[in-house]
Amino acid sequence: MLAATVILAVLAGSSTGSFLSAFGETSLNERALMPNIASGCSTTGTASCGNTSSVSNLCCFESPGGLLLQTQFWDTSPSTGPSNSWTIHGLWPDNCDTTFTENCDPSRAYTGIAALLTAQGAASTLSFMQTFWKDISGNDETFWEHEWSTHGTCMSTLKPTCLPSGSSKGAEAVAFFQTVTKLFQNLPTFTWLSNQGITPSSTTTHTLASLTAAIRAESGFTPAFDCSGSNLNAVTYYFHLKGSIIDGTFVQISAPESGTCPSSGIKYPLKTGSPVSTTSTAGGVRSFWIFITPGTLPAKATIHASSAGGLLSVGTWSTQTLATYTLSGTTNSFTMTSSKGNCGVSGGTFTCGSGVSLTSFSAVSSGGALLLASGGSTAWTSDAVPSGSVVETVFTGSGHSQDYTLSIIAA
Ligand SMILES: *[C@@H]1O[C@H](CO)[C@@H](O)[C@H](O)[C@H]1NC(C)=O
């Protein structure tokens, strides 16, 4: 399985120019996004749902809700939030088999979330929520209370007994809201779809496969899309967790279940309202303060082009059904074969076939995706965009009219 790791840790990163700075909130700096409390948990052990024997310390191992869902809305009737961003629904701790429990501790069904965040030094998180965590009826506070009491109180790593001694009442809910807003900022659905040519429209329809392929090409993983009738309305990204919800490492996985969208005829309706300024969404690359470790090299993969389609078994670029490649080695150095034979780059052209000599490739992690690189470069180029039965030769570099990257997607 292709697995990227999203580490919720503050890095001394230079790339503050992403989602938040455009949001124009100078108080939303990296320090403000640090959790107020520390769990003291290691983030190097087994991820939730990955244990083979019983784990006793559930303060540092999310259980039974070890399958974490970051859910987002695209609300258009009425519209909520910026016209160029999806909004937060929540973070849900499902059981590893996708069943779930809710409302686990009514004694911690806190009210007054906005006041709680302000009182505990998380005003910047509140400010972000006021723009990006919107209730469809306008009752944001009630919605936040609901998300916390319904889902947050079921998280084992947020039990009050797990918090550092002397923590304020409600500190675990503050940590919950801080983590959800951080995770959301690393899942820029609008930008990812837009990068793949999918933007809201009152007329265009999409297939579920094209929406899914777009997010997979950008993030490396398959999400689940939900529809309201034929209108795209929600997306869910799935994770396992190493350590605590407070400051753990989210390990993204592909959706283990389907959403409710039909297979075709899906509309992505326009939102009314104003856009957040978008110098921000900087290519959708998750660069703000989260570090993503290189994914593992899958043994079998399809190779997807960033603009459309991907590679056939002879190594040409096409929008037809993609070939499955066999990859041997590590992300630093591997070889590829297809059903046609060895794959390699010769004279700047990528081909696979019986007479082809194997050459070495590497995989570069970018925005959660694994990009195919030849000679260390992830740039690929062709003379035209393929269409129907017309395929294009794949060249290294950028010397032809169509430039793209190639994502390695586990098959
Ligand atoms: C994983 O740990 C949890 C918590 O102790 C336990 O309930 C579950 O049965 C364990 N899973 C396996 C496969 O042992």
XYZ file of C-alpha atoms and ligand atoms in Angstrom:
425
model
C 0.000 0.000 0.000
C 1.205 3.462 -0.860
C 1.459 5.274 2.441
C 2.485 8.825 3.088
C 2.876 10.146 6.543
C 1.598 13.503 7.587
C 3.380 14.580 10.697
C 1.558 17.112 12.769
C 4.633 18.886 13.942
C 5.766 22.406 13.492
C 8.756 22.711 11.232
C 10.790 25.806 10.783
C 9.386 25.875 7.273
C 9.738 28.772 4.908
C 6.534 28.118 3.087
C 4.081 30.117 5.112
C 2.701 31.342 1.813
C 0.091 28.664 1.557
C -3.502 28.395 2.540
C -3.426 30.544 5.624
C -1.434 33.590 4.736
C -3.868 34.251 1.944
C -6.584 33.995 4.505
C -5.022 37.228 5.657
C -4.824 36.360 9.291
C -1.461 37.378 10.614
C -2.208 35.826 13.973
C -2.427 32.491 12.219
C 1.266 31.927 12.378
C 2.992 28.663 12.984
C 3.333 29.209 16.703
C -0.379 29.811 16.976
C -1.003 26.483 15.311
C 1.025 24.495 17.782
C -1.087 22.420 20.103
C -1.468 23.995 23.513
C -0.681 20.749 25.287
C 1.723 17.893 24.583
C 0.691 14.257 24.800
C 4.145 12.872 25.506
C 3.307 10.015 23.134
C 5.755 8.510 20.664
C 4.819 8.779 16.992
C 7.103 6.015 15.769
C 5.187 2.947 16.856
C 2.402 0.967 15.256
C -0.346 3.003 13.653
C -3.896 2.612 14.906
C -5.680 -0.436 13.432
C -2.256 -1.952 12.675
C -1.688 -3.804 15.975
C -1.533 -7.578 16.034
C -1.992 -7.929 19.784
C -3.817 -5.923 22.379
C -2.372 -2.455 23.155
C -2.819 -1.339 26.748
C -2.031 2.401 26.721
C -4.937 3.890 24.807
C -3.748 7.414 25.652
C -1.107 6.946 22.953
C -2.962 4.536 20.653
C -6.350 5.546 19.285
C -8.736 2.657 19.890
C -11.337 1.445 19.178
C -11.780 4.429 16.815
C -8.467 4.017 15.015
C -9.784 4.745 11.514
C -9.900 8.539 11.316
C -12.070 10.302 8.771
C -11.527 13.949 7.873
C -14.827 14.922 6.311
C -15.412 18.045 4.213
C -18.475 19.697 2.717
C -19.125 21.393 -0.591
C -22.340 23.172 0.444
C -24.089 25.055 -2.328
C -27.726 25.151 -1.237
C -27.280 27.426 0.575
C -23.607 28.125 -0.018
C -21.318 28.133 2.995
C -17.753 29.340 3.282
C -15.456 30.710 0.589
C -16.465 30.066 -3.024
C -13.077 28.477 -3.696
C -12.709 26.217 -0.681
C -14.443 23.189 0.701
C -15.384 23.502 4.378
C -14.751 21.305 7.408
C -17.341 18.812 8.550
C -15.261 17.061 11.196
C -12.837 14.364 12.277
C -14.459 11.059 13.127
C -12.949 8.056 14.943
C -14.436 5.032 13.169
C -13.651 1.513 14.280
C -11.117 -0.296 12.115
C -13.950 -2.180 10.358
C -15.749 1.151 9.541
C -18.479 0.697 12.169
C -18.505 3.486 14.742
C -19.752 4.751 18.073
C -20.874 8.282 18.915
C -21.583 10.461 21.971
C -19.210 8.564 24.219
C -19.093 10.972 27.175
C -22.083 13.278 27.742
C -20.294 14.741 30.774
C -17.853 16.345 28.318
C -20.427 17.660 25.822
C -19.008 21.153 26.240
C -20.958 24.210 25.193
C -19.376 27.536 24.347
C -16.626 26.247 22.078
C -15.743 29.739 20.824
C -15.274 30.981 24.382
C -13.308 27.869 25.315
C -10.899 28.337 22.399
C -10.448 32.011 23.195
C -9.904 31.355 26.904
C -7.284 28.688 26.213
C -5.157 30.646 23.765
C -6.567 29.203 20.545
C -8.157 32.346 19.123
C -6.382 31.783 15.813
C -7.934 28.339 15.517
C -11.334 29.900 16.231
C -10.707 32.536 13.598
C -9.923 29.868 11.016
C -13.034 27.919 12.008
C -15.205 31.010 11.546
C -14.258 30.988 7.861
C -13.804 27.291 7.104
C -15.982 25.320 9.572
C -19.469 26.448 8.657
C -22.888 25.193 9.599
C -25.356 25.124 6.724
C -27.996 26.877 8.839
C -25.597 29.464 10.188
C -25.337 27.953 13.693
C -21.585 27.422 13.673
C -21.257 27.226 17.462
C -23.932 24.518 17.705
C -22.282 22.607 14.865
C -18.872 22.713 16.589
C -20.434 21.549 19.879
C -22.120 18.700 17.991
C -18.931 17.602 16.238
C -17.004 17.602 19.515
C -19.607 15.816 21.636
C -20.607 13.306 18.957
C -17.140 12.358 17.709
C -14.409 13.990 19.799
C -15.599 12.463 23.066
C -15.104 8.995 21.534
C -11.362 9.497 20.998
C -9.395 7.406 23.493
C -6.279 9.602 23.242
C -8.320 12.668 24.288
C -9.605 11.245 27.566
C -8.980 13.782 30.360
C -6.895 11.183 32.209
C -4.498 11.211 29.228
C -3.787 14.944 29.492
C -0.785 16.432 31.284
C -1.597 17.047 34.933
C -2.857 20.539 35.582
C -4.521 20.809 32.133
C -7.521 23.113 32.056
C -10.984 21.666 31.771
C -11.767 21.326 28.081
C -8.118 21.341 26.993
C -8.700 18.101 25.084
C -11.489 19.738 23.071
C -9.177 22.647 22.254
C -6.604 20.113 21.008
C -9.318 18.410 18.940
C -10.233 21.653 17.139
C -6.575 22.527 16.590
C -5.843 19.127 15.053
C -8.919 19.110 12.812
C -8.139 22.548 11.388
C -4.523 21.567 10.760
C -5.396 18.333 9.028
C -7.974 20.118 6.858
C -5.353 22.591 5.646
C -3.364 19.697 4.268
C -6.323 18.412 2.274
C -7.093 21.291 -0.155
C -9.814 19.583 -2.169
C -10.750 22.653 -4.215
C -7.175 23.234 -5.334
C -6.524 19.574 -6.020
C -9.604 19.282 -8.250
C -8.838 22.587 -9.913
C -5.239 21.517 -10.636
C -6.740 18.544 -12.470
C -9.078 20.767 -14.493
C -12.185 20.132 -12.387
C -13.859 23.372 -11.319
C -17.428 24.204 -10.268
C -19.889 24.659 -13.110
C -23.657 24.809 -13.500
C -23.567 22.569 -16.570
C -20.608 20.176 -16.632
C -21.036 16.670 -15.257
C -18.305 14.327 -14.043
C -17.855 10.623 -13.516
C -16.991 9.392 -10.047
C -13.883 7.791 -11.573
C -12.626 11.135 -12.908
C -13.144 12.898 -9.564
C -11.435 10.080 -7.714
C -8.540 9.936 -10.193
C -8.035 13.700 -9.827
C -7.631 13.531 -6.052
C -5.510 10.399 -6.350
C -3.185 12.139 -8.805
C -2.788 15.110 -6.446
C -2.705 13.416 -3.055
C -1.728 9.837 -3.802
C -4.863 8.428 -2.187
C -8.459 7.650 -3.018
C -11.060 9.589 -1.028
C -14.783 8.830 -0.751
C -17.171 11.300 -2.399
C -20.732 11.844 -1.227
C -23.464 13.370 -3.333
C -26.791 14.962 -2.586
C -28.784 13.598 -5.520
C -26.445 14.228 -8.440
C -24.667 17.145 -6.749
C -21.227 16.635 -5.264
C -21.621 17.518 -1.584
C -18.883 15.962 0.572
C -15.536 14.221 0.541
C -13.846 12.045 3.160
C -10.128 11.407 3.566
C -8.999 8.417 5.648
C -6.107 8.023 8.068
C -4.569 5.818 10.690
C -2.839 7.554 13.575
C 0.513 7.088 15.298
C 0.401 8.560 18.789
C -2.262 10.934 20.076
C -4.876 13.078 18.345
C -3.193 15.975 20.185
C 0.132 15.780 18.359
C 0.322 12.469 16.553
C 1.253 11.477 13.019
C -1.597 10.983 10.583
C -0.870 8.238 8.077
C -3.106 8.606 5.035
C -4.739 5.562 3.448
C -7.128 5.113 0.547
C -10.830 4.976 1.344
C -11.829 1.531 2.667
C -15.464 2.264 1.777
C -17.400 4.021 -0.986
C -19.284 7.268 -0.713
C -22.797 7.853 -1.989
C -22.114 9.471 -5.375
C -23.465 7.806 -8.500
C -20.877 6.602 -11.020
C -21.652 9.347 -13.536
C -23.655 12.507 -14.124
C -22.160 14.218 -11.058
C -22.428 18.001 -10.902
C -19.928 20.175 -9.010
C -22.163 23.221 -8.517
C -20.945 26.776 -8.172
C -20.894 28.399 -4.744
C -21.957 31.977 -4.230
C -19.951 34.117 -1.838
C -16.438 35.411 -1.973
C -13.263 33.500 -2.646
C -10.340 33.361 -0.267
C -7.422 34.876 -2.108
C -5.465 32.104 -3.689
C -1.830 32.830 -3.862
C -2.539 30.553 -0.988
C -3.426 27.267 -2.410
C 0.049 27.048 -3.939
C -0.458 24.073 -6.152
C -2.272 22.249 -3.415
C 1.080 21.061 -2.136
C 0.898 20.295 1.551
C 3.698 22.585 2.485
C 2.486 24.720 5.312
C 3.901 23.163 8.420
C 3.339 19.541 7.892
C 6.075 17.184 6.891
C 5.262 14.267 4.680
C 7.620 11.335 4.578
C 8.224 9.655 1.231
C 5.706 6.949 0.571
C 6.624 3.328 0.222
C 7.197 2.087 -3.308
C 4.290 -0.128 -4.379
C 5.144 -3.420 -6.113
C 2.405 -2.915 -8.721
C 1.247 0.476 -9.885
C -0.449 2.439 -12.581
C 1.259 5.641 -13.728
C -1.004 8.688 -13.959
C -0.180 11.929 -15.790
C -0.935 15.157 -13.925
C -3.043 16.569 -16.746
C -4.990 13.496 -17.956
C -4.672 9.778 -18.486
C -1.403 7.966 -17.956
C 0.899 5.291 -19.333
C 0.049 2.251 -21.471
C 2.121 -0.967 -21.421
C 4.377 0.188 -24.300
C 5.116 3.379 -22.327
C 3.038 5.820 -24.338
C 0.770 8.456 -22.818
C -2.938 7.780 -23.318
C -6.397 8.378 -21.922
C -7.249 4.684 -22.439
C -7.189 2.090 -19.634
C -3.816 2.347 -17.936
C -1.303 -0.500 -17.744
C -0.172 -2.077 -14.495
C 3.576 -1.774 -14.029
C 5.751 -3.940 -11.791
C 8.246 -1.911 -9.725
C 11.370 -3.446 -8.150
C 13.632 -1.633 -5.717
C 13.127 1.306 -3.399
C 11.915 4.880 -3.901
C 15.591 5.879 -4.286
C 16.226 3.474 -7.146
C 13.934 1.047 -8.901
C 13.260 -0.546 -12.263
C 9.953 -0.980 -14.035
C 8.483 -3.624 -16.296
C 5.129 -3.886 -18.032
C 3.390 -6.767 -19.813
C 5.408 -5.749 -22.912
C 8.795 -6.142 -21.202
C 11.463 -3.969 -19.642
C 10.959 -0.215 -19.360
C 13.678 2.360 -19.786
C 14.655 5.795 -20.990
C 16.872 5.878 -24.055
C 17.730 9.046 -25.965
C 15.255 10.933 -23.797
C 12.304 8.677 -24.725
C 10.457 6.380 -22.331
C 9.463 2.970 -23.737
C 8.711 -0.580 -22.615
C 9.205 -3.679 -24.736
C 11.205 -6.817 -25.367
C 14.259 -5.013 -26.731
C 14.342 -2.293 -24.084
C 17.184 -2.063 -21.532
C 16.128 -1.457 -17.937
C 17.074 1.966 -16.604
C 16.834 3.162 -13.053
C 14.066 5.468 -11.822
C 13.408 7.182 -8.511
C 10.197 8.296 -6.810
C 9.879 11.789 -5.366
C 7.285 12.571 -2.724
C 5.251 15.670 -3.503
C 2.062 16.751 -1.823
C 1.496 13.219 -0.640
C 1.883 11.820 -4.151
C 4.817 9.770 -5.412
C 6.146 11.232 -8.648
C 8.148 9.214 -11.186
C 11.600 10.670 -11.789
C 14.246 9.835 -14.386
C 17.739 11.114 -13.720
C 16.313 12.836 -10.635
C 13.867 14.947 -12.653
C 10.089 14.603 -12.363
C 9.497 16.553 -15.589
C 7.937 14.669 -18.525
C 6.798 16.118 -21.827
C 4.922 15.207 -25.021
C 3.932 16.877 -28.281
C 0.185 16.879 -27.590
C -2.455 15.719 -25.124
C -3.659 12.212 -26.032
C -7.291 11.658 -26.890
C -9.270 8.514 -27.670
C -7.060 6.081 -29.585
C -4.386 8.724 -30.221
C -1.414 8.155 -27.935
C 1.683 10.306 -27.404
C 5.356 9.493 -27.000
C 6.669 10.261 -23.508
C 9.914 12.254 -23.366
C 11.985 13.271 -20.344
C 12.402 16.979 -19.556
C 10.247 19.803 -20.855
C 11.268 20.235 -24.501
C 7.853 19.503 -26.007
C 4.607 21.437 -25.854
C 2.825 19.443 -23.102
C 4.571 19.266 -19.729
C 3.345 17.050 -16.910
C 4.346 14.930 -13.966
C 3.662 11.209 -13.566
C 2.208 9.868 -10.291
C 2.855 6.320 -9.155
C -0.431 4.952 -7.831
C -0.505 1.566 -6.111
C -2.545 -0.909 -8.134
C -5.518 -3.768 19.089
O -5.556 -3.144 20.351
C -6.867 -2.897 20.820
C -6.743 -2.123 22.115
O -6.086 -2.861 23.056
C -7.634 -4.181 20.993
O -8.961 -3.918 21.394
C -7.633 -4.920 19.682
O -8.250 -6.176 19.840
C -6.195 -5.103 19.191
N -6.220 -5.753 17.886
C -5.632 -6.931 17.705
C -5.726 -7.486 16.304
O -5.081 -7.560 18.575
